[in-house]
CSV table of C-alpha atoms in Angstrom, one decimal:
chain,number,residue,atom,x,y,z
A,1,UNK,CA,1.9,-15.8,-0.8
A,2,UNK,CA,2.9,-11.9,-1.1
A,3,UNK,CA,0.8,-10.2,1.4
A,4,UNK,CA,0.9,-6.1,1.0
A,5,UNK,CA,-0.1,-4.9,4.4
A,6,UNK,CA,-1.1,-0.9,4.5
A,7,UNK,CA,-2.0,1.1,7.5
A,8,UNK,CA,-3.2,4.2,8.6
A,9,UNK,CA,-2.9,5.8,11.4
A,10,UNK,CA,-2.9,9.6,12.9
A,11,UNK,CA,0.8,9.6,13.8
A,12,UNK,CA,0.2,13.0,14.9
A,13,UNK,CA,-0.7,11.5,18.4
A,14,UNK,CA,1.8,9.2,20.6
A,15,UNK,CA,-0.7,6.7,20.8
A,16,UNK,CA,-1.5,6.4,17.1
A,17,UNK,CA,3.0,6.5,16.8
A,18,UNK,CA,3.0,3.6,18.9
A,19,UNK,CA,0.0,1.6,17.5
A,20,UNK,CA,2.0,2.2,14.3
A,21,UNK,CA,5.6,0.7,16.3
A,22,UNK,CA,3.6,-2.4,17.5
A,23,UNK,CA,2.1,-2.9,14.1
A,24,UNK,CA,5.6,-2.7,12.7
A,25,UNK,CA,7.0,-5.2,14.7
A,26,UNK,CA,4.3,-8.0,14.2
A,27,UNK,CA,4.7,-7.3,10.3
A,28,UNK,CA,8.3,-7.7,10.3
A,29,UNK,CA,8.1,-10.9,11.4
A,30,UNK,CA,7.0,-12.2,8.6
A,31,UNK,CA,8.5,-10.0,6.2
A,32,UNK,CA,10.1,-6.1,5.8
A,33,UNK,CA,9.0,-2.1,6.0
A,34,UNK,CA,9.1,-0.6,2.7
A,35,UNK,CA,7.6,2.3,3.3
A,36,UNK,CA,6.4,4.4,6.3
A,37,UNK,CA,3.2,2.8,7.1
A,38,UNK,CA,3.3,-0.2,4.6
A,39,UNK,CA,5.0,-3.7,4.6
A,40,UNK,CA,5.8,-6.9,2.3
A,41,UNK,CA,5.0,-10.0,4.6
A,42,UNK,CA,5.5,-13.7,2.8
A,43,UNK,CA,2.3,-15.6,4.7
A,44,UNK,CA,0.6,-18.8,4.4
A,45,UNK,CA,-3.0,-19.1,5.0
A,46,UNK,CA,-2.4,-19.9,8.7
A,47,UNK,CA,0.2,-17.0,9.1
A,48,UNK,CA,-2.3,-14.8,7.1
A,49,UNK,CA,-5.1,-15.2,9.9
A,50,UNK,CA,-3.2,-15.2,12.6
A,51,UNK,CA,-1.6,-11.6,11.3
A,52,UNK,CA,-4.9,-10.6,10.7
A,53,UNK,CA,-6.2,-11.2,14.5
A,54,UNK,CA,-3.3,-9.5,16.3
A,55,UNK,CA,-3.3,-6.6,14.1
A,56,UNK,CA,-7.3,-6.2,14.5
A,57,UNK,CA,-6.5,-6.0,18.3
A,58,UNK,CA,-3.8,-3.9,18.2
A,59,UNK,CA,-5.0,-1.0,15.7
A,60,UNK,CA,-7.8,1.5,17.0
A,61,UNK,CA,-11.4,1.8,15.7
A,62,UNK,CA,-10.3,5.1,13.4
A,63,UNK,CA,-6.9,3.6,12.4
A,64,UNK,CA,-7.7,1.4,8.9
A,65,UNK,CA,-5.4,-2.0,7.6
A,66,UNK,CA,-5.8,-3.3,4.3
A,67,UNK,CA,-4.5,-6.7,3.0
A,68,UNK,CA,-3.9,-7.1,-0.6
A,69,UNK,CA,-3.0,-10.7,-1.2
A,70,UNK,CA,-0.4,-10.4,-4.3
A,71,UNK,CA,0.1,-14.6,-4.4
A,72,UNK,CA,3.5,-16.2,-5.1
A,73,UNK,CA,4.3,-14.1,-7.9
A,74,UNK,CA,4.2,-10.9,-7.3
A,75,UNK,CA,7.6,-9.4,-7.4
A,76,UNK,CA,7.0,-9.4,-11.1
A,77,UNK,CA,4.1,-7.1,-10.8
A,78,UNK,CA,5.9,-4.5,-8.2
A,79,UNK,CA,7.4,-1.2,-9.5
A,80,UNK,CA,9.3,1.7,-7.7
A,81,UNK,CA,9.9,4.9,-7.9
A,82,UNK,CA,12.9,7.1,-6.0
A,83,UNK,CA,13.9,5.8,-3.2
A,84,UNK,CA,13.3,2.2,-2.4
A,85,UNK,CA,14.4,0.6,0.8
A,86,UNK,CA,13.2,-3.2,0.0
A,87,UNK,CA,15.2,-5.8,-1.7
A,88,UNK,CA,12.8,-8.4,-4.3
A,89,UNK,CA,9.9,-9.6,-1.9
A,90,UNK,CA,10.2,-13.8,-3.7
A,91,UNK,CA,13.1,-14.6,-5.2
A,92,UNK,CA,15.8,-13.2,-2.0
A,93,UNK,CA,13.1,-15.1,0.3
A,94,UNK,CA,13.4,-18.0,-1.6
A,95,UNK,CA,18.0,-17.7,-1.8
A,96,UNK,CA,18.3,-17.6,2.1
B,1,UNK,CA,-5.9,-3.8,-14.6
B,2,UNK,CA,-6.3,-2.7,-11.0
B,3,UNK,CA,-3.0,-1.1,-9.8
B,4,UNK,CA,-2.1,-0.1,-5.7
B,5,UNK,CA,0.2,3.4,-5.7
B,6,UNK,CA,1.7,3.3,-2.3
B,7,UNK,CA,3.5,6.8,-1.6
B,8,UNK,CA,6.3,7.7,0.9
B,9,UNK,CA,6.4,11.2,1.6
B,10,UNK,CA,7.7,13.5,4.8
B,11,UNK,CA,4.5,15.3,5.4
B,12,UNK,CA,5.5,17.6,8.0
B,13,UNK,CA,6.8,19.8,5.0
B,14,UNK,CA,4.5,21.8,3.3
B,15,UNK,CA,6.1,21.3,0.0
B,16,UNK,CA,5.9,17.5,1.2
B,17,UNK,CA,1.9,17.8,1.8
B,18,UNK,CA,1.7,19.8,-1.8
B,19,UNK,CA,3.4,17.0,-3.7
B,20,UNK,CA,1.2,14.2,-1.7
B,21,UNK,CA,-2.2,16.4,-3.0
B,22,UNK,CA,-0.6,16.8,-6.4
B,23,UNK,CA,0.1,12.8,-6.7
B,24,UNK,CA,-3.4,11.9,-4.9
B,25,UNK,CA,-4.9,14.4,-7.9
B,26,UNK,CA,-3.2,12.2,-10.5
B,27,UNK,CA,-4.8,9.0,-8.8
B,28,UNK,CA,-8.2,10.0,-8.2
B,29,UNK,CA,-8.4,10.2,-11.9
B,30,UNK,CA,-8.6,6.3,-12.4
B,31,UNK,CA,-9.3,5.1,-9.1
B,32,UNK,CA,-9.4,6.3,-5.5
B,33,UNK,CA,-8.2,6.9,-2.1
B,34,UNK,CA,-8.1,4.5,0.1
B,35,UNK,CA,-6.0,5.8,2.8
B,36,UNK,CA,-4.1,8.8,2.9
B,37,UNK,CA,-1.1,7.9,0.5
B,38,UNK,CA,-2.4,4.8,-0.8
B,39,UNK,CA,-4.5,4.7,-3.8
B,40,UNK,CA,-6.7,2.1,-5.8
B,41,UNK,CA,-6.4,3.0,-9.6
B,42,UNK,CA,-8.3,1.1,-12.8
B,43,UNK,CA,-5.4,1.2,-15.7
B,44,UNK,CA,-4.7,-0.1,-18.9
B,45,UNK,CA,-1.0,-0.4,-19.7
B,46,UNK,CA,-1.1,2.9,-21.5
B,47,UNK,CA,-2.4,4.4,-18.6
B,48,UNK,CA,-0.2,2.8,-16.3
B,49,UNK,CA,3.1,4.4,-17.9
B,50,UNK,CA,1.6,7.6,-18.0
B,51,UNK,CA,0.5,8.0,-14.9
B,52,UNK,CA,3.9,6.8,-13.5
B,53,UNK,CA,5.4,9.5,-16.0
B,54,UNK,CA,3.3,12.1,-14.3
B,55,UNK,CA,3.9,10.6,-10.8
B,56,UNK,CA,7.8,10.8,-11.8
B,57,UNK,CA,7.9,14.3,-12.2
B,58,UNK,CA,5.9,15.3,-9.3
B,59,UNK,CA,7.4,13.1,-6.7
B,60,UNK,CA,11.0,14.0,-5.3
B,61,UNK,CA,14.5,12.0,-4.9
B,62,UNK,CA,13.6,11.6,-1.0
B,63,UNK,CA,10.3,10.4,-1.8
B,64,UNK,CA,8.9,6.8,-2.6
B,65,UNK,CA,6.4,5.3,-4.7
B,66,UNK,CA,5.5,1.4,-5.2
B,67,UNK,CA,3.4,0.5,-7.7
B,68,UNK,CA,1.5,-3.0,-7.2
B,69,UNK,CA,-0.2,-4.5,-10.8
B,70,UNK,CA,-3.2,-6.5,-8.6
B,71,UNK,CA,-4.5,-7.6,-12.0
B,72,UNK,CA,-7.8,-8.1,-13.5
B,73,UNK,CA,-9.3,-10.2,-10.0
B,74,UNK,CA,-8.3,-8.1,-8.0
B,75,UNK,CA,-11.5,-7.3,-5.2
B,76,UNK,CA,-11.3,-10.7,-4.4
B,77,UNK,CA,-7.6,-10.5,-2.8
B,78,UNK,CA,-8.4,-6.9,-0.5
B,79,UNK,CA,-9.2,-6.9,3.0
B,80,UNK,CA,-9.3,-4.3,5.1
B,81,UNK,CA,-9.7,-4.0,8.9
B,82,UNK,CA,-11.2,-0.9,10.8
B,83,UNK,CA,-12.0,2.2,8.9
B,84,UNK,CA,-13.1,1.5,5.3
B,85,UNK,CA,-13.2,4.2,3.1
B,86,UNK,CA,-13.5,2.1,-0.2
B,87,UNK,CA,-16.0,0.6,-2.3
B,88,UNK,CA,-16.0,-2.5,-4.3
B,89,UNK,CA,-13.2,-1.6,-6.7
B,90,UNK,CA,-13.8,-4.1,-9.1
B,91,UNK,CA,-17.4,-4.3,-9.4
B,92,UNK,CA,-18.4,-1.0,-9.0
B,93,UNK,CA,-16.6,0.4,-11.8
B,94,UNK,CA,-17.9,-1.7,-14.0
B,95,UNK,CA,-21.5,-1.2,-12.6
B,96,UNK,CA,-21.4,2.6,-13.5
């Protein structure tokens, strides 16, 4: 499943910049960066909670994450405008 | 339908922190804030390609919007980790 993963974070401090690194990295993992502070990560259920715990330890009580679950067919529902860094979330997964 | 706009803007520009206030004054019409360039809006497909019409004209080359269609069931697919600032979106429209 498509899992939209959105943070935020006062980037205005170095602490809240490298919360946002480390939050980065973990995402990436599973998926890419397509915009500053949100990221496409392909998960199943077990990936899903175990993204969900290290992220609730690494984020501060102010910073805020939300998951949106999109399911397995969401590139179909996703739409950009201007500049778009990411390539189709499914169907390139699905070619490698 | 519920729809996520995710926006990518340099805000250490004032004309970038004008065009985010403009674009979260577009949203706030169907939906809300949920973090500070991600928004929660409640569209019909009408709505949906105006408001990316409007969101066109505001935005700039450099800048980046995503547009997420979560659907009709959408509440039950949204977590969120650490600061909340959201209600139910699903529900509590259609309690008003």
């Amino acid at each position: 499943m498509l899992v939209l993963v959105t943070y935020d974070v006062n980037t205005e401090t170095e602490a809240g910049k490298a919360r946002l690194r480390k939050i980065a990295k973990q995402c990436v993992n599973y998926g890419q960066r397509v915009q500053n502070s949100v990221f496409e990560c392909m998960l199943d259920p077990t990936q899903y909670r175990l993204l969900k715990g290290i992220l609730s330890e690494i984020m501060s009580e102010n910073d805020s994450i939300r998951l949106y679950n999109l399911g397995d067919k969401a590139s179909a529902r996703i739409e950009t405008l201007g500049k778009s860094k990411s390539y189709n979330p499914v169907d390139d997964f699905l070619s490698i």
